[in-house]
PDB file of C-alpha atoms in Angstrom:
ATOM      1  CA  MET A   1     220.616 258.790 165.746  1.00 56.00           C
ATOM      2  CA  LYS A   2     219.062 260.880 168.499  1.00 59.00           C
ATOM      3  CA  THR A   3     218.975 264.636 168.074  1.00 60.00           C
ATOM      4  CA  LYS A   4     219.725 266.894 171.008  1.00 67.00           C
ATOM      5  CA  ALA A   5     216.627 268.447 172.547  1.00 64.00           C
ATOM      6  CA  LYS A   6     216.459 272.187 171.992  1.00 68.00           C
ATOM      7  CA  LYS A   7     215.967 274.532 174.921  1.00 65.00           C
ATOM      8  CA  PRO A   8     212.635 276.373 174.926  1.00 62.00           C
ATOM      9  CA  THR A   9     213.134 279.828 173.425  1.00 69.00           C
ATOM     10  CA  THR A  10     210.690 281.594 175.732  1.00 88.00           C
ATOM     11  CA  LYS A  11     209.726 280.924 179.323  1.00 88.00           C
ATOM     12  CA  PRO A  12     205.956 280.543 179.845  1.00 93.00           C
ATOM     13  CA  SER A  13     204.237 283.325 181.768  1.00 95.00           C
ATOM     14  CA  ARG A  14     203.088 282.843 185.360  1.00 95.00           C
ATOM     15  CA  GLU A  15     199.502 282.760 184.088  1.00 96.00           C
ATOM     16  CA  GLU A  16     200.341 279.963 181.654  1.00 96.00           C
ATOM     17  CA  ALA A  17     202.058 278.018 184.440  1.00 97.00           C
ATOM     18  CA  GLU A  18     199.043 278.399 186.737  1.00 97.00           C
ATOM     19  CA  ASN A  19     196.716 277.245 183.952  1.00 97.00           C
ATOM     20  CA  ALA A  20     198.902 274.173 183.482  1.00 97.00           C
ATOM     21  CA  VAL A  21     198.437 273.318 187.171  1.00 97.00           C
ATOM     22  CA  ARG A  22     194.666 273.715 186.794  1.00 97.00           C
ATOM     23  CA  THR A  23     194.784 271.288 183.871  1.00 98.00           C
ATOM     24  CA  LEU A  24     196.639 268.720 185.978  1.00 97.00           C
ATOM     25  CA  ILE A  25     194.128 269.098 188.812  1.00 97.00           C
ATOM     26  CA  ARG A  26     191.285 268.454 186.375  1.00 97.00           C
ATOM     27  CA  TRP A  27     193.190 265.502 184.870  1.00 97.00           C
ATOM     28  CA  ALA A  28     193.582 264.031 188.386  1.00 96.00           C
ATOM     29  CA  GLY A  29     189.789 264.180 188.713  1.00 97.00           C
ATOM     30  CA  ASP A  30     189.202 267.218 190.897  1.00 97.00           C
ATOM     31  CA  ASN A  31     187.796 270.705 190.446  1.00 97.00           C
ATOM     32  CA  PRO A  32     190.426 273.473 190.515  1.00 96.00           C
ATOM     33  CA  GLU A  33     187.689 276.021 191.281  1.00 96.00           C
ATOM     34  CA  ARG A  34     186.539 274.448 194.539  1.00 96.00           C
ATOM     35  CA  GLU A  35     187.435 276.299 197.752  1.00 96.00           C
ATOM     36  CA  GLY A  36     190.356 274.119 198.852  1.00 95.00           C
ATOM     37  CA  LEU A  37     192.001 274.171 195.421  1.00 96.00           C
ATOM     38  CA  HIS A  38     191.174 277.668 194.237  1.00 95.00           C
ATOM     39  CA  ASP A  39     194.576 279.146 195.156  1.00 96.00           C
ATOM     40  CA  THR A  40     196.552 275.932 194.629  1.00 97.00           C
ATOM     41  CA  PRO A  41     197.844 276.876 191.136  1.00 97.00           C
ATOM     42  CA  LYS A  42     199.378 280.090 192.547  1.00 97.00           C
ATOM     43  CA  ARG A  43     200.908 278.185 195.459  1.00 97.00           C
ATOM     44  CA  VAL A  44     202.349 275.493 193.182  1.00 97.00           C
ATOM     45  CA  VAL A  45     203.964 278.017 190.845  1.00 97.00           C
ATOM     46  CA  LYS A  46     205.430 279.893 193.813  1.00 96.00           C
ATOM     47  CA  ALA A  47     206.753 276.618 195.230  1.00 96.00           C
ATOM     48  CA  TYR A  48     208.301 275.731 191.863  1.00 96.00           C
ATOM     49  CA  GLU A  49     210.243 278.989 191.955  1.00 95.00           C
ATOM     50  CA  GLU A  50     211.905 277.709 195.122  1.00 95.00           C
ATOM     51  CA  PHE A  51     212.191 274.054 194.078  1.00 96.00           C
ATOM     52  CA  PHE A  52     213.968 274.973 190.823  1.00 96.00           C
ATOM     53  CA  LYS A  53     215.834 278.161 191.754  1.00 96.00           C
ATOM     54  CA  GLY A  54     219.079 276.496 190.687  1.00 96.00           C
ATOM     55  CA  TYR A  55     218.374 277.421 187.062  1.00 95.00           C
ATOM     56  CA  ALA A  56     218.810 281.087 188.003  1.00 94.00           C
ATOM     57  CA  LEU A  57     222.090 280.534 189.896  1.00 94.00           C
ATOM     58  CA  ASN A  58     225.622 280.397 188.514  1.00 94.00           C
ATOM     59  CA  ALA A  59     227.972 277.887 190.112  1.00 94.00           C
ATOM     60  CA  GLU A  60     231.154 279.549 188.838  1.00 93.00           C
ATOM     61  CA  THR A  61     230.129 282.871 190.361  1.00 93.00           C
ATOM     62  CA  ILE A  62     229.494 281.235 193.731  1.00 94.00           C
ATOM     63  CA  LEU A  63     233.017 279.765 193.749  1.00 93.00           C
ATOM     64  CA  SER A  64     234.697 282.895 192.398  1.00 90.00           C
ATOM     65  CA  ARG A  65     235.762 284.315 195.779  1.00 89.00           C
ATOM     66  CA  THR A  66     238.738 282.291 196.999  1.00 89.00           C
ATOM     67  CA  PHE A  67     241.512 282.634 199.585  1.00 89.00           C
ATOM     68  CA  LYS A  68     245.228 282.117 198.974  1.00 87.00           C
ATOM     69  CA  ASP A  69     246.623 283.047 202.398  1.00 76.00           C
ATOM     70  CA  VAL A  70     246.296 279.654 204.116  1.00 80.00           C
ATOM     71  CA  GLU A  71     249.816 279.302 205.596  1.00 83.00           C
ATOM     72  CA  GLY A  72     250.703 276.671 203.009  1.00 81.00           C
ATOM     73  CA  TYR A  73     247.846 274.307 203.912  1.00 84.00           C
ATOM     74  CA  ASP A  74     247.723 271.585 201.248  1.00 86.00           C
ATOM     75  CA  GLU A  75     245.935 268.652 202.905  1.00 90.00           C
ATOM     76  CA  MET A  76     242.471 267.270 202.278  1.00 95.00           C
ATOM     77  CA  ILE A  77     239.438 269.446 203.032  1.00 95.00           C
ATOM     78  CA  VAL A  78     236.204 267.535 203.655  1.00 96.00           C
ATOM     79  CA  LEU A  79     232.688 268.893 204.170  1.00 96.00           C
ATOM     80  CA  ARG A  80     230.318 266.095 205.170  1.00 95.00           C
ATOM     81  CA  ASP A  81     226.560 265.756 205.415  1.00 95.00           C
ATOM     82  CA  ILE A  82     225.412 268.625 203.204  1.00 97.00           C
ATOM     83  CA  THR A  83     221.681 267.947 203.111  1.00 97.00           C
ATOM     84  CA  PHE A  84     219.785 268.517 199.883  1.00 97.00           C
ATOM     85  CA  ASP A  85     216.375 268.165 198.240  1.00 96.00           C
ATOM     86  CA  SER A  86     216.082 267.649 194.509  1.00 96.00           C
ATOM     87  CA  TYR A  87     213.507 266.460 191.985  1.00 95.00           C
ATOM     88  CA  CYS A  88     213.799 263.448 189.716  1.00 94.00           C
ATOM     89  CA  GLU A  89     213.619 264.532 186.087  1.00 94.00           C
ATOM     90  CA  HIS A  90     211.817 261.302 185.154  1.00 93.00           C
ATOM     91  CA  HIS A  91     208.824 261.590 187.525  1.00 90.00           C
ATOM     92  CA  MET A  92     209.245 265.072 189.080  1.00 92.00           C
ATOM     93  CA  VAL A  93     209.058 263.642 192.595  1.00 92.00           C
ATOM     94  CA  PRO A  94     211.626 264.408 195.314  1.00 92.00           C
ATOM     95  CA  PHE A  95     214.828 262.653 196.132  1.00 93.00           C
ATOM     96  CA  THR A  96     216.614 263.764 199.284  1.00 95.00           C
ATOM     97  CA  GLY A  97     219.843 262.984 201.017  1.00 96.00           C
ATOM     98  CA  ARG A  98     223.370 264.072 201.857  1.00 96.00           C
ATOM     99  CA  VAL A  99     226.424 265.113 199.886  1.00 97.00           C
ATOM    100  CA  HIS A 100     230.022 264.719 201.062  1.00 97.00           C
ATOM    101  CA  VAL A 101     232.563 266.921 199.260  1.00 97.00           C
ATOM    102  CA  ALA A 102     236.339 266.824 199.517  1.00 97.00           C
ATOM    103  CA  TYR A 103     239.182 268.516 197.685  1.00 96.00           C
ATOM    104  CA  ILE A 104     242.931 268.866 197.979  1.00 96.00           C
ATOM    105  CA  PRO A 105     243.737 272.535 197.347  1.00 93.00           C
ATOM    106  CA  GLY A 106     246.225 273.777 194.829  1.00 90.00           C
ATOM    107  CA  ALA A 107     246.913 277.480 195.264  1.00 85.00           C
ATOM    108  CA  GLN A 108     243.540 278.482 196.719  1.00 89.00           C
ATOM    109  CA  VAL A 109     240.676 277.431 198.988  1.00 92.00           C
ATOM    110  CA  VAL A 110     237.044 278.470 199.077  1.00 93.00           C
ATOM    111  CA  GLY A 111     234.777 279.278 202.026  1.00 91.00           C
ATOM    112  CA  ILE A 112     232.931 276.175 203.255  1.00 92.00           C
ATOM    113  CA  SER A 113     229.520 277.784 202.846  1.00 94.00           C
ATOM    114  CA  LYS A 114     230.276 278.040 199.126  1.00 96.00           C
ATOM    115  CA  LEU A 115     230.555 274.245 198.923  1.00 96.00           C
ATOM    116  CA  ALA A 116     227.050 273.942 200.360  1.00 96.00           C
ATOM    117  CA  ARG A 117     225.808 276.590 197.926  1.00 96.00           C
ATOM    118  CA  LEU A 118     227.400 274.698 195.044  1.00 97.00           C
ATOM    119  CA  VAL A 119     225.354 271.629 195.981  1.00 97.00           C
ATOM    120  CA  GLU A 120     222.230 273.800 196.098  1.00 96.00           C
ATOM    121  CA  VAL A 121     222.813 275.193 192.592  1.00 97.00           C
ATOM    122  CA  PHE A 122     222.618 271.762 190.992  1.00 98.00           C
ATOM    123  CA  ALA A 123     220.162 270.132 193.425  1.00 97.00           C
ATOM    124  CA  LYS A 124     217.525 272.799 192.780  1.00 97.00           C
ATOM    125  CA  ARG A 125     216.992 271.632 189.212  1.00 97.00           C
ATOM    126  CA  LEU A 126     215.351 268.633 187.575  1.00 97.00           C
ATOM    127  CA  GLN A 127     218.000 265.997 188.127  1.00 96.00           C
ATOM    128  CA  ILE A 128     219.205 262.455 188.250  1.00 96.00           C
ATOM    129  CA  GLN A 129     221.596 261.571 191.048  1.00 96.00           C
ATOM    130  CA  GLU A 130     224.418 260.497 188.770  1.00 97.00           C
ATOM    131  CA  LYS A 131     224.404 263.828 186.934  1.00 97.00           C
ATOM    132  CA  LEU A 132     224.153 265.800 190.186  1.00 97.00           C
ATOM    133  CA  THR A 133     227.252 264.026 191.508  1.00 98.00           C
ATOM    134  CA  ALA A 134     229.251 264.676 188.342  1.00 98.00           C
ATOM    135  CA  GLN A 135     228.214 268.333 188.066  1.00 97.00           C
ATOM    136  CA  ILE A 136     229.326 269.161 191.609  1.00 98.00           C
ATOM    137  CA  ALA A 137     232.695 267.457 191.136  1.00 97.00           C
ATOM    138  CA  LYS A 138     233.390 268.880 187.664  1.00 97.00           C
ATOM    139  CA  THR A 139     232.535 272.457 188.632  1.00 97.00           C
ATOM    140  CA  LEU A 140     234.679 272.365 191.756  1.00 96.00           C
ATOM    141  CA  ASN A 141     237.538 270.896 189.720  1.00 96.00           C
ATOM    142  CA  ASP A 142     237.208 273.377 186.842  1.00 95.00           C
ATOM    143  CA  VAL A 143     236.955 276.523 188.970  1.00 94.00           C
ATOM    144  CA  LEU A 144     239.335 275.859 191.876  1.00 93.00           C
ATOM    145  CA  LYS A 145     241.893 273.796 189.944  1.00 94.00           C
ATOM    146  CA  PRO A 146     242.630 271.625 193.007  1.00 95.00           C
ATOM    147  CA  ARG A 147     244.889 268.584 193.045  1.00 96.00           C
ATOM    148  CA  GLY A 148     241.909 266.333 193.589  1.00 97.00           C
ATOM    149  CA  VAL A 149     238.132 266.328 194.090  1.00 97.00           C
ATOM    150  CA  ALA A 150     235.831 263.705 195.600  1.00 97.00           C
ATOM    151  CA  VAL A 151     232.042 263.796 195.806  1.00 97.00           C
ATOM    152  CA  VAL A 152     229.764 261.167 197.344  1.00 97.00           C
ATOM    153  CA  VAL A 153     225.972 261.468 197.250  1.00 97.00           C
ATOM    154  CA  GLU A 154     223.573 259.314 199.285  1.00 96.00           C
ATOM    155  CA  ALA A 155     219.867 259.724 198.590  1.00 94.00           C
ATOM    156  CA  THR A 156     216.403 258.240 198.991  1.00 92.00           C
ATOM    157  CA  HIS A 157     214.190 258.480 195.916  1.00 85.00           C
ATOM    158  CA  MET A 158     210.425 258.835 196.227  1.00 82.00           C
ATOM    159  CA  CYS A 159     210.034 257.368 192.740  1.00 77.00           C
ATOM    160  CA  MET A 160     211.229 254.133 194.421  1.00 75.00           C
ATOM    161  CA  THR A 161     209.399 254.486 197.728  1.00 71.00           C
ATOM    162  CA  THR A 162     205.968 255.940 196.834  1.00 72.00           C
ATOM    163  CA  ARG A 163     205.368 254.432 193.380  1.00 66.00           C
ATOM    164  CA  GLY A 164     206.612 251.628 191.182  1.00 71.00           C
ATOM    165  CA  VAL A 165     208.348 248.983 193.308  1.00 74.00           C
ATOM    166  CA  HIS A 166     207.428 250.679 196.634  1.00 74.00           C
ATOM    167  CA  LYS A 167     210.702 249.807 198.370  1.00 74.00           C
ATOM    168  CA  ALA A 168     210.943 252.037 201.438  1.00 76.00           C
ATOM    169  CA  GLY A 169     214.324 252.554 203.089  1.00 76.00           C
ATOM    170  CA  THR A 170     216.422 252.097 199.961  1.00 85.00           C
ATOM    171  CA  VAL A 171     219.426 254.401 199.630  1.00 89.00           C
ATOM    172  CA  MET A 172     221.330 255.063 196.409  1.00 91.00           C
ATOM    173  CA  GLN A 173     225.019 255.994 196.574  1.00 94.00           C
ATOM    174  CA  THR A 174     227.036 257.620 193.801  1.00 96.00           C
ATOM    175  CA  SER A 175     230.583 258.962 193.729  1.00 96.00           C
ATOM    176  CA  GLN A 176     232.886 260.942 191.452  1.00 97.00           C
ATOM    177  CA  LEU A 177     236.645 260.961 192.033  1.00 97.00           C
ATOM    178  CA  LEU A 178     239.026 263.261 190.165  1.00 97.00           C
ATOM    179  CA  GLY A 179     242.748 263.983 190.322  1.00 97.00           C
ATOM    180  CA  LEU A 180     244.596 262.461 193.293  1.00 96.00           C
ATOM    181  CA  PHE A 181     241.417 260.828 194.608  1.00 97.00           C
ATOM    182  CA  ARG A 182     241.301 258.760 191.431  1.00 96.00           C
ATOM    183  CA  SER A 183     245.026 258.168 190.874  1.00 96.00           C
ATOM    184  CA  ASP A 184     246.300 257.689 194.433  1.00 95.00           C
ATOM    185  CA  PRO A 185     244.822 254.725 196.365  1.00 95.00           C
ATOM    186  CA  ARG A 186     246.048 256.106 199.714  1.00 95.00           C
ATOM    187  CA  THR A 187     244.276 259.433 199.192  1.00 95.00           C
ATOM    188  CA  ARG A 188     241.119 257.640 198.141  1.00 95.00           C
ATOM    189  CA  GLN A 189     241.268 255.357 201.183  1.00 95.00           C
ATOM    190  CA  GLU A 190     241.808 258.303 203.525  1.00 95.00           C
ATOM    191  CA  PHE A 191     238.717 260.025 202.160  1.00 95.00           C
ATOM    192  CA  PHE A 192     236.438 257.010 202.514  1.00 94.00           C
ATOM    193  CA  SER A 193     237.877 256.303 205.985  1.00 93.00           C
ATOM    194  CA  LEU A 194     236.995 259.848 207.064  1.00 92.00           C
ATOM    195  CA  LEU A 195     233.423 259.310 205.888  1.00 89.00           C
ATOM    196  CA  LYS A 196     233.169 256.130 207.958  1.00 83.00           C
ATOM    197  CA  VAL A 197     234.584 257.818 211.052  1.00 61.00           C
ATOM    198  CA  GLY A 198     232.134 260.688 210.706  1.00 51.00           C
ATOM    199  CA  SER A 199     229.143 258.354 210.451  1.00 57.00           C
ATOM    200  CA  ARG A 200     229.749 256.676 213.829  1.00 47.00           C
TER     201      ARG A 200
END
């Protein structure tokens, strides 16, 4: 039986992180003290702060400001083509693509920029695409309490294109359907039809 991995109790210092980068440079076969690489450890650590800023963000807080005065609007809301960059937790190389998010509101809606920010929260972490898809859908469902949520993610993975099988141009698609999108075939069909129309 596998035991659950424990979270590290203390975050390494910036100096420790930079030393780790120097170790990797040496392991790759180069000299971290040569002119072109001398400041690379600092740059890498600074870049990591941006690549993985999602760990410092709270998805529930981002979705906390909602609007109830929508004149009774209760039809599907779709935000297509939210671009994202994330990093595969298996090889720590990028995977990039687009997210399509839809929900059918209950008593409240959220500003569309918040949907894009929600994607960013989970994309800016070490990820796998399946988990990213589920996290976006579950959080939107838990916080807004809509009548249905649908999330589709399309991405290209550099662990497929630059290493291993070297298959350029491959695209992985994942989806998570909750509420009416799962239980009502007509709602589901409408959503996927809207995605097809938008891609023309």
